[in-house]
Coordinates of C-alpha atoms in Angstrom, one line a residue:
X1 CA 31.2 -57.0 -69.8
X2 CA 34.2 -58.7 -71.4
X3 CA 33.2 -62.0 -69.6
X4 CA 29.7 -61.8 -70.9
X5 CA 31.1 -61.2 -74.4
X6 CA 33.5 -64.2 -74.0
X7 CA 30.6 -66.5 -73.0
X8 CA 28.7 -65.1 -76.0
X9 CA 31.6 -65.8 -78.4
X10 CA 32.2 -69.3 -77.0
X11 CA 28.6 -70.3 -77.6
X12 CA 28.7 -68.9 -81.1
X13 CA 31.9 -70.9 -81.7
X14 CA 29.9 -74.0 -80.6
X15 CA 27.2 -73.0 -83.1
X16 CA 24.7 -71.4 -80.8
X17 CA 24.1 -68.2 -82.9
X18 CA 20.3 -67.7 -82.9
X19 CA 18.5 -65.7 -80.4
X20 CA 19.6 -63.6 -77.4
X21 CA 22.5 -64.7 -75.1
X22 CA 19.8 -65.6 -72.6
X23 CA 18.2 -67.9 -75.1
X24 CA 21.5 -69.4 -76.3
X25 CA 22.6 -70.2 -72.7
X26 CA 19.4 -72.0 -72.0
X27 CA 19.6 -73.9 -75.4
X28 CA 23.2 -75.0 -74.6
X29 CA 22.0 -76.4 -71.2
X30 CA 19.0 -78.0 -72.8
X31 CA 21.3 -79.7 -75.4
X32 CA 23.6 -80.8 -72.6
X33 CA 26.5 -78.8 -73.9
X34 CA 26.8 -77.2 -70.5
X35 CA 25.2 -78.4 -67.2
X36 CA 22.2 -76.5 -65.6
X37 CA 24.6 -75.2 -62.9
X38 CA 26.8 -73.8 -65.5
X39 CA 23.9 -72.1 -67.3
X40 CA 22.9 -70.5 -64.0
X41 CA 26.4 -69.1 -63.6
X42 CA 26.5 -67.9 -67.1
X43 CA 23.2 -66.1 -66.6
X44 CA 24.8 -64.5 -63.5
X45 CA 27.7 -63.3 -65.6
X46 CA 25.3 -62.0 -68.3
X47 CA 23.2 -60.2 -65.8
X48 CA 26.3 -58.6 -64.0
X49 CA 27.4 -57.2 -67.4
X50 CA 24.0 -55.6 -68.1
X51 CA 24.5 -52.8 -65.5
X52 CA 27.8 -51.8 -67.0
X53 CA 26.8 -52.3 -70.6
X54 CA 23.7 -50.2 -70.3
X55 CA 25.4 -47.5 -68.3
X56 CA 23.0 -47.8 -65.3
X57 CA 24.1 -44.8 -63.2
X58 CA 22.5 -46.2 -60.1
X59 CA 24.3 -49.4 -60.4
X60 CA 27.4 -50.0 -58.3
X61 CA 30.6 -50.9 -59.8
X62 CA 31.5 -54.6 -59.4
X63 CA 33.9 -55.5 -56.5
X64 CA 37.2 -57.3 -57.1
X65 CA 35.6 -60.5 -55.8
X66 CA 32.7 -60.2 -58.3
X67 CA 35.0 -59.5 -61.2
X68 CA 37.1 -62.6 -60.1
X69 CA 34.0 -64.7 -60.0
X70 CA 33.1 -63.7 -63.6
X71 CA 36.7 -64.4 -64.8
X72 CA 36.8 -67.7 -63.0
X73 CA 33.6 -68.8 -64.7
X74 CA 34.7 -67.7 -68.1
X75 CA 38.0 -69.5 -67.8
X76 CA 36.3 -72.7 -66.6
X77 CA 33.8 -72.5 -69.5
X78 CA 36.6 -72.2 -72.0
X79 CA 38.4 -75.1 -70.5
X80 CA 35.2 -77.1 -70.4
X81 CA 34.2 -76.3 -74.0
X82 CA 37.6 -76.3 -75.7
X83 CA 40.6 -77.3 -73.7
X84 CA 39.3 -80.4 -72.1
X85 CA 37.8 -81.9 -75.4
X86 CA 41.1 -81.2 -77.1
X87 CA 43.1 -83.0 -74.4
X88 CA 40.7 -86.0 -74.5
X89 CA 41.0 -86.2 -78.3
X90 CA 44.9 -86.0 -78.1
X91 CA 44.8 -88.6 -75.3
X92 CA 42.6 -91.0 -77.3
X93 CA 44.9 -90.8 -80.3
X94 CA 48.0 -91.5 -78.1
X95 CA 46.5 -94.8 -76.7
X96 CA 47.2 -98.0 -78.7

């Protein structure tokens, strides 16, 4: 659930605030903020969180591997949206 919330927060920080998380993921891909493959993975993270968030008693708890996959994506998304652009900006300023 925290990974899905992190995806949500990162998109909001990039000014994708309108609509559901589903719609905002698709809009970010449409606008080329993220790739279509990243959007697919973001939707997987979003859907994985739904079972836990809605307390679906028939849903199995996520495995360690599934949890790691969500954390890996969330970390990669943060690096892609925030860390890498910062590094590029600093690198461009340092070049004569």
